[in-house]
mmCIF file of C-alpha atoms and ligand atoms in Angstrom:
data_model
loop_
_atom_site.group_PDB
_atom_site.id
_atom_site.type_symbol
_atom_site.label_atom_id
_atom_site.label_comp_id
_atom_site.label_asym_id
_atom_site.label_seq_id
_atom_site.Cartn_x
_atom_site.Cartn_y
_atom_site.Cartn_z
ATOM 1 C CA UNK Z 159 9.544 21.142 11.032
ATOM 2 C CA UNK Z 160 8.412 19.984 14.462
ATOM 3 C CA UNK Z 161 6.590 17.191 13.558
ATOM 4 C CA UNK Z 162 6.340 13.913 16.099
ATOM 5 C CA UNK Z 163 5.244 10.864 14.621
ATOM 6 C CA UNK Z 164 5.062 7.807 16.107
ATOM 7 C CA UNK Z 165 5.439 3.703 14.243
ATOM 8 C CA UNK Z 166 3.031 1.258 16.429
ATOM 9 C CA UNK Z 167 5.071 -1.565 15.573
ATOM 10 C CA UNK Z 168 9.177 -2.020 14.266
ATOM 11 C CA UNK Z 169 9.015 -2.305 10.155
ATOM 12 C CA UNK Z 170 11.672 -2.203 7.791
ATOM 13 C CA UNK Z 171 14.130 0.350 7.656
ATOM 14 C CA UNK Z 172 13.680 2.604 4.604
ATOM 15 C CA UNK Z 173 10.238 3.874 5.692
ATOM 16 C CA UNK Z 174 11.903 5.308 8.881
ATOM 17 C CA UNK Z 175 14.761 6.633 7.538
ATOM 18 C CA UNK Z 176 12.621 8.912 5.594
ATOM 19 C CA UNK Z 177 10.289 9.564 8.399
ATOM 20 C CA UNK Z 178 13.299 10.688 10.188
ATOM 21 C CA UNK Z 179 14.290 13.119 7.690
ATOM 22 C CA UNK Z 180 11.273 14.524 7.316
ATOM 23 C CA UNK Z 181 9.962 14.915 11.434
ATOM 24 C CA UNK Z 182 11.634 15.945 14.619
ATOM 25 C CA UNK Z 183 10.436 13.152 16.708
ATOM 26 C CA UNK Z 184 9.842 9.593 15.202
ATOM 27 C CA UNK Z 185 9.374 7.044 18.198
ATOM 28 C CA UNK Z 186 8.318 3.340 17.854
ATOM 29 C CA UNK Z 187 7.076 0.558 19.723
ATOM 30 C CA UNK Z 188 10.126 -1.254 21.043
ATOM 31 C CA UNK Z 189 8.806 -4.298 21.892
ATOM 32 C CA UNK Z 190 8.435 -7.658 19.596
ATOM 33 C CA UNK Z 191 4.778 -7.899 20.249
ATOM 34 C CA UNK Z 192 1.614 -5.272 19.567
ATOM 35 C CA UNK Z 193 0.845 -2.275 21.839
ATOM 36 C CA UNK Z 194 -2.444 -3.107 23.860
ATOM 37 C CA UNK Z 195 -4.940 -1.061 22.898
ATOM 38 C CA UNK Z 196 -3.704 0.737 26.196
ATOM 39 C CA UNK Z 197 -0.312 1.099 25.406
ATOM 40 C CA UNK Z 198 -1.217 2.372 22.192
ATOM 41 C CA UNK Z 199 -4.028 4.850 23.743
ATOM 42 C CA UNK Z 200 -0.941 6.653 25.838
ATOM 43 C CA UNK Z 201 1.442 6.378 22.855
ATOM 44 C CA UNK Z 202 -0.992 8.703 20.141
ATOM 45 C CA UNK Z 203 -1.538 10.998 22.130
ATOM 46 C CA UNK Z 204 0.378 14.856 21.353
ATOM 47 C CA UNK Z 205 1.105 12.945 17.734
ATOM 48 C CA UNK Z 206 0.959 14.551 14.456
ATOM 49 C CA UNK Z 207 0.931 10.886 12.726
ATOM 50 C CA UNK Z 208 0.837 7.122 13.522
ATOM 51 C CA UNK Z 209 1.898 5.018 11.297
ATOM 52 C CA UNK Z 210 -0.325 1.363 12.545
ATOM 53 C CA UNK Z 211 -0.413 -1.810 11.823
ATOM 54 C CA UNK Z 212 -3.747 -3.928 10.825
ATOM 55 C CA UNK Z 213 -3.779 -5.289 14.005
ATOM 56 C CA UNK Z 214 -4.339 -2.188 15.805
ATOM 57 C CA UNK Z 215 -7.846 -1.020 16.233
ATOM 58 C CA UNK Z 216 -7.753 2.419 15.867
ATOM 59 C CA UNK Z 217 -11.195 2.860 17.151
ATOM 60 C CA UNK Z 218 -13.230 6.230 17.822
ATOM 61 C CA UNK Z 219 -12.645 6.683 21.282
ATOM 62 C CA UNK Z 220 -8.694 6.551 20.417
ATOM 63 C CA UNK Z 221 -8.790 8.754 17.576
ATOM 64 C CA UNK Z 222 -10.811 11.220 20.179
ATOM 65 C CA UNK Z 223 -8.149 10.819 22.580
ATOM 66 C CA UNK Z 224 -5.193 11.926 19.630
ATOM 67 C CA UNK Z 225 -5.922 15.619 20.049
ATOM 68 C CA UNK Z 226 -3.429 17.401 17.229
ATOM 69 C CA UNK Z 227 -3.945 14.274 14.728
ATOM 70 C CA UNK Z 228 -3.388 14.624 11.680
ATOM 71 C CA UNK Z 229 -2.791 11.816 10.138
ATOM 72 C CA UNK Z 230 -3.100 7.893 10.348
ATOM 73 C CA UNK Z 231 -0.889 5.891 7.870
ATOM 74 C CA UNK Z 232 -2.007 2.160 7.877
ATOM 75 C CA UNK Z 233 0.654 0.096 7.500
ATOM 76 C CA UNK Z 234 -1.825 -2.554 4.891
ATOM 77 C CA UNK Z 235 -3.976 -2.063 2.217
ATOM 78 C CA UNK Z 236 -7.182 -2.711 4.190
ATOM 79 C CA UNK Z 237 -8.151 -0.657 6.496
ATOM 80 C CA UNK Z 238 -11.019 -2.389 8.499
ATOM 81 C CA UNK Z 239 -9.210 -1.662 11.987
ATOM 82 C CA UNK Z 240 -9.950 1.656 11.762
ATOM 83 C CA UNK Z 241 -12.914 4.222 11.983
ATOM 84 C CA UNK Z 242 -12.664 5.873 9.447
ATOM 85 C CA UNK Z 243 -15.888 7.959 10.281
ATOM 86 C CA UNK Z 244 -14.790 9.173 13.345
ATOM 87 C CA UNK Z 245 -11.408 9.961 11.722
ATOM 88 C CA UNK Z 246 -12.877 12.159 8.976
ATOM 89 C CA UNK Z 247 -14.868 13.423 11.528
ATOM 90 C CA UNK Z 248 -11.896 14.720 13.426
ATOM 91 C CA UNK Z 249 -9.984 15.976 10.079
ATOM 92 C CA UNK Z 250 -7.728 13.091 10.522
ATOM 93 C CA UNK Z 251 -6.201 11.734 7.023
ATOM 94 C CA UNK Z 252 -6.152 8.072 6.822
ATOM 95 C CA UNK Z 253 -3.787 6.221 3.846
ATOM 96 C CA UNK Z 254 -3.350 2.905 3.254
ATOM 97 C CA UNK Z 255 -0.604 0.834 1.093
ATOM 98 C CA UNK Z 256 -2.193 0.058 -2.084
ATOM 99 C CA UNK Z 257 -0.989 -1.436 -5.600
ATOM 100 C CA UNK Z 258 2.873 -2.575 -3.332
ATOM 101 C CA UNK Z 259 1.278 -5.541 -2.272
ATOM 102 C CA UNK Z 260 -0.670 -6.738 -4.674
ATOM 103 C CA UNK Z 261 1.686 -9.613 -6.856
ATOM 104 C CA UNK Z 262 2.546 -10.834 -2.951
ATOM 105 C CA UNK Z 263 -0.976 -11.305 -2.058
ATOM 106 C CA UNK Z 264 -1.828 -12.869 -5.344
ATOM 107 C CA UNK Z 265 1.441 -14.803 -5.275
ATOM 108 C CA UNK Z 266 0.250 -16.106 -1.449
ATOM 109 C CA UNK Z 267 -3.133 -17.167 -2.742
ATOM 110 C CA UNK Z 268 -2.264 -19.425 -5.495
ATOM 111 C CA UNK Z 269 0.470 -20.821 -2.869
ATOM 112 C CA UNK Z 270 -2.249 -21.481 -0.974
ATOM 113 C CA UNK Z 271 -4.242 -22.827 -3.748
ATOM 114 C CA UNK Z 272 -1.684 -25.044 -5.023
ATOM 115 C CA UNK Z 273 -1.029 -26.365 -1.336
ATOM 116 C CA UNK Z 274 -4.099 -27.189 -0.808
ATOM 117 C CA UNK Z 275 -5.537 -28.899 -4.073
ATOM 118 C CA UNK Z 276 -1.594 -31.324 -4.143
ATOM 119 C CA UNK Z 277 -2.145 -31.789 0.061
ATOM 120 C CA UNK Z 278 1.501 -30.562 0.156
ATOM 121 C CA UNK Z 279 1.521 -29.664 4.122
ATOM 122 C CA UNK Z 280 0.000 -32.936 4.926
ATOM 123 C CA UNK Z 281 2.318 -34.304 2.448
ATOM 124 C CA UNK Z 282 5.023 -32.447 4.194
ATOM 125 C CA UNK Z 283 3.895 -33.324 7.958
ATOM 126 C CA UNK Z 284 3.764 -37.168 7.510
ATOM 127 C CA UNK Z 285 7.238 -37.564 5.198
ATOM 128 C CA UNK Z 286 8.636 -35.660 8.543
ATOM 129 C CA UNK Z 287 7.068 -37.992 10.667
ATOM 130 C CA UNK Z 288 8.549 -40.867 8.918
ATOM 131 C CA UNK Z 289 5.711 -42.272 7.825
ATOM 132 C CA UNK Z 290 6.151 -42.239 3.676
ATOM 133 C CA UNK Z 291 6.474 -45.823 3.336
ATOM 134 C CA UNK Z 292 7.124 -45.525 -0.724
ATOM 135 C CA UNK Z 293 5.176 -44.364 -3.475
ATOM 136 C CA UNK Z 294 1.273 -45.743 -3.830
ATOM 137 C CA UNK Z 295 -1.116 -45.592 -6.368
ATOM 138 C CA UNK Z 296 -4.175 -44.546 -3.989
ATOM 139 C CA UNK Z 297 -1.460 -41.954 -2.062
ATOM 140 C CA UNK Z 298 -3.006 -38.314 -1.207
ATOM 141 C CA UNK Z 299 -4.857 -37.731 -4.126
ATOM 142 C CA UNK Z 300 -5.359 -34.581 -4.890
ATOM 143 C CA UNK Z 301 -7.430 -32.212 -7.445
ATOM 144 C CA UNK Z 302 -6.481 -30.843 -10.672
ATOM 145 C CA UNK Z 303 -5.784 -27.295 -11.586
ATOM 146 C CA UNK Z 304 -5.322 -27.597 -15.470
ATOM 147 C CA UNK Z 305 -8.454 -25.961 -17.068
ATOM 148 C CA UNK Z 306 -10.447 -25.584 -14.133
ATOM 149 C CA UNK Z 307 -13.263 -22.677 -13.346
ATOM 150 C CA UNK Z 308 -11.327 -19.783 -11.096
ATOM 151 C CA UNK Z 309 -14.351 -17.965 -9.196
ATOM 152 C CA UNK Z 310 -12.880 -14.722 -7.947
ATOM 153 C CA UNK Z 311 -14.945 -12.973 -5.185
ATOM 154 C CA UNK Z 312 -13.550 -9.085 -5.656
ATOM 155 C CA UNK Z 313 -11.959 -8.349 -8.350
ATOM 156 C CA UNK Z 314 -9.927 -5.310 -7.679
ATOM 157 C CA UNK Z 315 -6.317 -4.981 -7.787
ATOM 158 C CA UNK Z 316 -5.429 -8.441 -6.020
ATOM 159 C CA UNK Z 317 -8.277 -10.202 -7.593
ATOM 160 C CA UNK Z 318 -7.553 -8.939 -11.213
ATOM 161 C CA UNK Z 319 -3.717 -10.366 -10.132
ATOM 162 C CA UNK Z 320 -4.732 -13.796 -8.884
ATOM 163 C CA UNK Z 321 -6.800 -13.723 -11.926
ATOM 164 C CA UNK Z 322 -4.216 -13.140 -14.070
ATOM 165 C CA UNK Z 323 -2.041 -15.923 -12.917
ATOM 166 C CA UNK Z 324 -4.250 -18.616 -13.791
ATOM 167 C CA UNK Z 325 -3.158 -18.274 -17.196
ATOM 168 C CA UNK Z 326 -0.538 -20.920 -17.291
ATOM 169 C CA UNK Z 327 -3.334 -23.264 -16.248
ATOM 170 C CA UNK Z 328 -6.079 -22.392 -18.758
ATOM 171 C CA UNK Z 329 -8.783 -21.473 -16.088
ATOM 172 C CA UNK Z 330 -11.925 -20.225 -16.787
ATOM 173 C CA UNK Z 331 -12.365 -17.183 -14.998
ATOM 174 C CA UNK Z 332 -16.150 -15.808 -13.453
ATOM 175 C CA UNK Z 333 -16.114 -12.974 -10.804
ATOM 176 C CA UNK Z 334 -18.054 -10.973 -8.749
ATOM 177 C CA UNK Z 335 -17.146 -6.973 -8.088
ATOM 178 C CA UNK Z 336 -18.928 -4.500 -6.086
ATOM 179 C CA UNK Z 337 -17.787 -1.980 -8.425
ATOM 180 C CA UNK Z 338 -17.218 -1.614 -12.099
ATOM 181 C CA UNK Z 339 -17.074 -4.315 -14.769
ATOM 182 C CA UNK Z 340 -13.336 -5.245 -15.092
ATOM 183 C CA UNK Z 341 -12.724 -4.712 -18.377
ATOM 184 C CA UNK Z 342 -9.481 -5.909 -18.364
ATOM 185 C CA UNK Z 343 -10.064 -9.466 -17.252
ATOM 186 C CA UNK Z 344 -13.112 -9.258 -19.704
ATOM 187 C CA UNK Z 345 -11.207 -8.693 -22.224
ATOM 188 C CA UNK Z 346 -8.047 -9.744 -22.052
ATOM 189 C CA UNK Z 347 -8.673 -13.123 -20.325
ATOM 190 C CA UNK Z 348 -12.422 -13.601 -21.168
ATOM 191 C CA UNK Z 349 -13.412 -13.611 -17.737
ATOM 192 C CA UNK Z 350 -17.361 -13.632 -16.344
ATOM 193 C CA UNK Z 351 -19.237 -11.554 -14.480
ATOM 194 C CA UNK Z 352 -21.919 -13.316 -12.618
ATOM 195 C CA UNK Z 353 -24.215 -13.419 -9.341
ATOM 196 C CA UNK Z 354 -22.188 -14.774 -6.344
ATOM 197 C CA UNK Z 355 -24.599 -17.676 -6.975
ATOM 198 C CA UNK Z 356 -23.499 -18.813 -9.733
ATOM 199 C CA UNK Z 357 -20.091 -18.408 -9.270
ATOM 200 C CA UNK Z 358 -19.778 -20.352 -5.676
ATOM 201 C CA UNK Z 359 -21.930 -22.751 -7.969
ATOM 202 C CA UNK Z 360 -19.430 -22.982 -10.952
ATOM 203 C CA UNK Z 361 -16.218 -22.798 -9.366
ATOM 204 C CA UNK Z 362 -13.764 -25.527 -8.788
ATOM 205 C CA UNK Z 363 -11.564 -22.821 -6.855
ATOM 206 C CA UNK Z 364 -13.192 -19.829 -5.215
ATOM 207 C CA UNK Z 365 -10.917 -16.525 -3.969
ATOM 208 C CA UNK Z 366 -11.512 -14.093 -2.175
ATOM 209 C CA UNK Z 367 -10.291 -10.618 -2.656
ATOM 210 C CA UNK Z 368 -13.031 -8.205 -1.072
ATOM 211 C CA UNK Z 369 -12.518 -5.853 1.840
ATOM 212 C CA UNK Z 370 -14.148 -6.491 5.069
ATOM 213 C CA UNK Z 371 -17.235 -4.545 5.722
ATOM 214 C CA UNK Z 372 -20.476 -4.588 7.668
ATOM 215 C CA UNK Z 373 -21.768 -5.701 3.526
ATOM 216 C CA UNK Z 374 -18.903 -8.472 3.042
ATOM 217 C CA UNK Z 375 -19.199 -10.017 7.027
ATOM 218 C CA UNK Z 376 -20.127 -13.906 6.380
ATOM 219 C CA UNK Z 377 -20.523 -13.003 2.762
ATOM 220 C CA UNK Z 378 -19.311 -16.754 2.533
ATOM 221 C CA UNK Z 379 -21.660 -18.831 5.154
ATOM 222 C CA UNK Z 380 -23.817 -22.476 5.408
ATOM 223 C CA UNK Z 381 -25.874 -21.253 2.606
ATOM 224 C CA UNK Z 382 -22.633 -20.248 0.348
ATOM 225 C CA UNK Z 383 -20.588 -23.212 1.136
ATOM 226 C CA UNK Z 384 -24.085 -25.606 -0.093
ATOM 227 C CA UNK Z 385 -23.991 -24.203 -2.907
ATOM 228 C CA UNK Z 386 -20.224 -25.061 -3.660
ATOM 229 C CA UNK Z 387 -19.299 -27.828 -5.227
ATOM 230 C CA UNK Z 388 -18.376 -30.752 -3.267
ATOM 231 C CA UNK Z 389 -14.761 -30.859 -4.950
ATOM 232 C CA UNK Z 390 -14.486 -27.312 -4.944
ATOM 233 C CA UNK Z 391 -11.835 -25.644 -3.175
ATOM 234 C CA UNK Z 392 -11.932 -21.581 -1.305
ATOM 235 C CA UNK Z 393 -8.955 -19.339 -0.712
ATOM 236 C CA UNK Z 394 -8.673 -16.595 1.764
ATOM 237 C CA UNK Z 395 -5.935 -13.459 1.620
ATOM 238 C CA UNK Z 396 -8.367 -10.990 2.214
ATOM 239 C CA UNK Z 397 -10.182 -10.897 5.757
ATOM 240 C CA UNK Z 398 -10.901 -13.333 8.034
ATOM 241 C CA UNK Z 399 -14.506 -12.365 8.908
ATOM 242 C CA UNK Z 400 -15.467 -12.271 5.118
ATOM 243 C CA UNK Z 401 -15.872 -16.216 5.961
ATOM 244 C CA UNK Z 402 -18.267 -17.514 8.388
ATOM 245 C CA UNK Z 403 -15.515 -19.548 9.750
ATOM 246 C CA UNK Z 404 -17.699 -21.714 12.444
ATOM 247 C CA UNK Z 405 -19.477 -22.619 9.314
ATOM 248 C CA UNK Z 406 -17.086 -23.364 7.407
ATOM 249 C CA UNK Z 407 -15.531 -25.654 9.836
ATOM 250 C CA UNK Z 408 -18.305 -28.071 9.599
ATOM 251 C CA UNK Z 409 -18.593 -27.675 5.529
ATOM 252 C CA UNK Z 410 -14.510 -28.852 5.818
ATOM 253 C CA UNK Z 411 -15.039 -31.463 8.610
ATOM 254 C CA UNK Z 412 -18.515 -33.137 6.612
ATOM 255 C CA UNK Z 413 -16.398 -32.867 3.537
ATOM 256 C CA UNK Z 414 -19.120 -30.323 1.966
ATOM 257 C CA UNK Z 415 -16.382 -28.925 0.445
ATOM 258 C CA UNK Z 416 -13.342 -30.582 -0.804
ATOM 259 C CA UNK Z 417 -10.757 -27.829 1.252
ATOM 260 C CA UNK Z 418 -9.564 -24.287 2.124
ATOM 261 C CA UNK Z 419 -6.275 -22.450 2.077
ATOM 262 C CA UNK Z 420 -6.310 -19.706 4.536
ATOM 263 C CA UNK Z 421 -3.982 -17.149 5.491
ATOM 264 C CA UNK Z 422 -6.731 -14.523 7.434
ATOM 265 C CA UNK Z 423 -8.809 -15.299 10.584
ATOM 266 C CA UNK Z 424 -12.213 -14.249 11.668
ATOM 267 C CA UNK Z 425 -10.838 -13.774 15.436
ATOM 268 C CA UNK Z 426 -7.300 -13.220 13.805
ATOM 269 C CA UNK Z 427 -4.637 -14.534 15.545
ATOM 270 C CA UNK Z 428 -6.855 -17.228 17.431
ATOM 271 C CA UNK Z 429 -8.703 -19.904 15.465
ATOM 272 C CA UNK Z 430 -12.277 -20.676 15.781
ATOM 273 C CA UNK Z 431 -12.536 -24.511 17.328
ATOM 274 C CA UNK Z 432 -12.078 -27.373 15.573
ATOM 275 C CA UNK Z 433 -10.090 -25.672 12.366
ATOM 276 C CA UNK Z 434 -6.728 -26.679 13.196
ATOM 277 C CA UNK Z 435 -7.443 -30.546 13.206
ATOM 278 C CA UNK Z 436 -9.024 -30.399 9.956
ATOM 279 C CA UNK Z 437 -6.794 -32.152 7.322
ATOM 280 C CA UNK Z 438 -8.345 -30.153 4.270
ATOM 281 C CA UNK Z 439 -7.195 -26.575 5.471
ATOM 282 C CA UNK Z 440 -3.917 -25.381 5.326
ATOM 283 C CA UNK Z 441 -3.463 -22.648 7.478
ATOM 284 C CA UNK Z 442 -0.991 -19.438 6.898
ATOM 285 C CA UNK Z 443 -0.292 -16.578 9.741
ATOM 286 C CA UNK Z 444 -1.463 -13.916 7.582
ATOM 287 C CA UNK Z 445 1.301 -13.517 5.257
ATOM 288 C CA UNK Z 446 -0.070 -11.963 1.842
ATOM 289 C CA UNK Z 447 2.407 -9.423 2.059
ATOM 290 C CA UNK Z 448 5.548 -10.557 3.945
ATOM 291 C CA UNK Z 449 8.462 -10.587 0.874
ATOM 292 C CA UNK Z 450 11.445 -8.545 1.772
ATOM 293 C CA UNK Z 451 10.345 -6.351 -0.917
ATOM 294 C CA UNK Z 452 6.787 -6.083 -0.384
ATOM 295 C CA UNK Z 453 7.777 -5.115 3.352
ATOM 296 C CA UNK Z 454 9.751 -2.632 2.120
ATOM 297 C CA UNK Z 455 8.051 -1.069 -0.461
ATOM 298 C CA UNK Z 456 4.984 -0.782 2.067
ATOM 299 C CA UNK Z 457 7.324 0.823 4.794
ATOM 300 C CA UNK Z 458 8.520 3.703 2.235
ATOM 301 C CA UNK Z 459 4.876 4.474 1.379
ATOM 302 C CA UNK Z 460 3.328 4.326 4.633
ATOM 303 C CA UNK Z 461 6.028 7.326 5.271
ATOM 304 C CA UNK Z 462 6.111 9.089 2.032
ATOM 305 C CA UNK Z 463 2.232 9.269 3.010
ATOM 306 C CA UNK Z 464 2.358 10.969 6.354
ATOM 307 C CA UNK Z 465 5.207 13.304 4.930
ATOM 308 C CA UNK Z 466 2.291 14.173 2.097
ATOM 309 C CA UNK Z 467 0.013 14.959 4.474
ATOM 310 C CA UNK Z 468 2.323 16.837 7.020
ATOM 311 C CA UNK Z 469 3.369 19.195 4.179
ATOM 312 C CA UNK Z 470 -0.487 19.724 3.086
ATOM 313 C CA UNK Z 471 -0.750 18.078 0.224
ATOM 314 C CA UNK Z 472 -3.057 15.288 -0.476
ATOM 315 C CA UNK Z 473 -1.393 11.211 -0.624
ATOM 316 C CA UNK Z 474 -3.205 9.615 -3.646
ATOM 317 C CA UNK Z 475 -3.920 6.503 -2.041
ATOM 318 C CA UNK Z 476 -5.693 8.357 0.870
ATOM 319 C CA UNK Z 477 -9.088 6.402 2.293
ATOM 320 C CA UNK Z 478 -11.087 9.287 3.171
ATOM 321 C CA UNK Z 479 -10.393 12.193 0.932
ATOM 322 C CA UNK Z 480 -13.624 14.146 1.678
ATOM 323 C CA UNK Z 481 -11.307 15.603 4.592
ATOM 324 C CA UNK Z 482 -9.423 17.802 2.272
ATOM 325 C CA UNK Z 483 -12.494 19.257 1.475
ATOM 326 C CA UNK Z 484 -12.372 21.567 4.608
ATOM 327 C CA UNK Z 485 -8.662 22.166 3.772
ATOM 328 C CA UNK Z 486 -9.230 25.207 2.608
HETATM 329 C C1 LIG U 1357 -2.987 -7.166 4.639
HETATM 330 O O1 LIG U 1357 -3.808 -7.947 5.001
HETATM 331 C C2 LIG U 1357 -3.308 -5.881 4.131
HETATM 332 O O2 LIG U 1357 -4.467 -5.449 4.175
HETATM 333 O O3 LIG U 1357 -2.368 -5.222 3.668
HETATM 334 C C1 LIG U 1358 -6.454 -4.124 -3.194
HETATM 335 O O1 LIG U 1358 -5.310 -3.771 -3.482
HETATM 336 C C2 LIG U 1358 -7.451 -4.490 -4.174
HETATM 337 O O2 LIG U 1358 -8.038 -3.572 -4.722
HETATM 338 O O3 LIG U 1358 -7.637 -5.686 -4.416
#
């Protein structure tokens, strides 16, 4: 099989080891840093797969420029960096890594949550600092979890998770979906279903799980974060741009709301002004999915999909499968 695939970015082993097996030619980007969109441009081209990272935009003019394409394997379970119209367009499969990642995300966001309601960084900053002077009644008070209302913005596979977790804390759960009732968190854990109004309303800690689309951009904005309570808490591990982040800047810094864990950025990796000198935020590099075994798992599918594809069959967890329609 002379296949030629090429890895925009060095991930763990496993995942090329099989790629290896499987095609002729498996380069990768050897450098510690992302391909510019340049780079990256000269790289796809004569390729029968990439394998890419969410921080490559895969964008229509570069998907054009892959003549012999067959098949895009994103290295994450969203998939906003690429266009995926112009790759079904072109015939071009696109996967993503669902379902491996979804206990790390969830895990992340309740790390987040946790951080943020005890102050633990800021905690953690000034003890370094040398500037614990002994325990004090009045000392970075914090907010309780213990039977709290969880408001869960997207409740698919990460939300149901997070979700989930809140069990050893006796939450009450409401959520939003853009699809289906969950029936499971109905059932099993008496969640809600409400309007987004109600839940940013109700909530003591909001998370958010949706995908980024043109329908989810700002979905949390001024408006949204007035509506919040004023102890109320919001956690991001989905997409940065799902959160008016100017906005919420000023709901953090006029104490509109009481904080915010984050581990995605609007302008991902730079921050929009102001956030980083806000006390109330704690701030993660994106790292939903970075466990050892979360890494790994994603690695193995990310190749086990392009070898799918490659050898004609169809990946269940492929994005656009109206291409295998003219497979024929
Ligand atoms: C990470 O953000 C992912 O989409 O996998
Ligand atoms: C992603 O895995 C989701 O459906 O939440």
């Amino acid at each position: 099989m002379s296949s030629n695939a090429f890895i925009t970015r060095q991930i763990p082993e496993e995942g090329i080891t099989l790629l290896k097996k499987f095609c002729q030619t498996v380069e990768m980007n050897p450098y510690d840093r992302p391909l510019t969109y340049y780079e990256l441009l000269k790289q796809v081209k004569g390729r029968d797969a990439i394998l890419t990272m969410l921080s490559d935009k895969i964008d229509a003019h570069l998907i054009h420029e892959a003549k012999g394409l067959k098949v895009i394997a994103n290295y994450a379970v969203g998939y906003d960096n690429i266009d995926i119209n112009a790759a079904t367009e072109k015939g071009i499969v696109v996967t993503n890594t669902p379902g491996v990642l979804t206990d790390s995300t969830a895990d992340m966001a309740w790390a987040l949550l946790f951080s943020v309601a005890r102050r633990i960084i800021e905690g953690d900053k000034l003890t370094r600092a040398g500037k614990f002077t002994g325990w004090a009644p009045m000392f970075l008070l914090g907010g309780d979890i213990i039977g709290r209302t969880l408001g869960i913005i997207g409740a698919g596979r990460i939300g149901t998770a997070m979700a989930m977790r809140s069990r050893g804390w006796n939450m009450k759960i409401l959520y939003t979906t853009q699809g289906n009732r969950n029936v499971l968190l109905e059932e099993k854990f008496g969640a809600k279903r409400v309007e987004l109004e109600t839940l940013l309303r109700e909530s003591d800690f909001i998370s958010i799980h949706t995908p980024f689309s043109e329908k989810t951009k700002h979905l949390m904005s001024a408006k949204e974060f007035s509506l919040m309570k004023r102890t109320a808490y919001l956690i991001n591990t989905a997409r940065g741009a799902v959160i008016d982040e100017v906005a919420l800047v000023s709901a953090l810094r006029n104490r509109q709301i009481a904080g915010a864990g984050l581990d995605v950025y609007e302008d991902e990796p730079k921050l929009k002004p102001g956030l980083a000198e806000l006390d109330n935020v704690v701030l993660a590099p994106h790292l939903g999915s970075a466990t050892i075994e979360t890494r790994t798992r994603m690695s193995i599918m990310a190749a086990e999909s392009i070898i799918t594809v490659l050898s004609k069959r169809k990946p269940e967890n492929c994005v656009n499968p109206v291409v295998f329609t003219s497979w024929v």
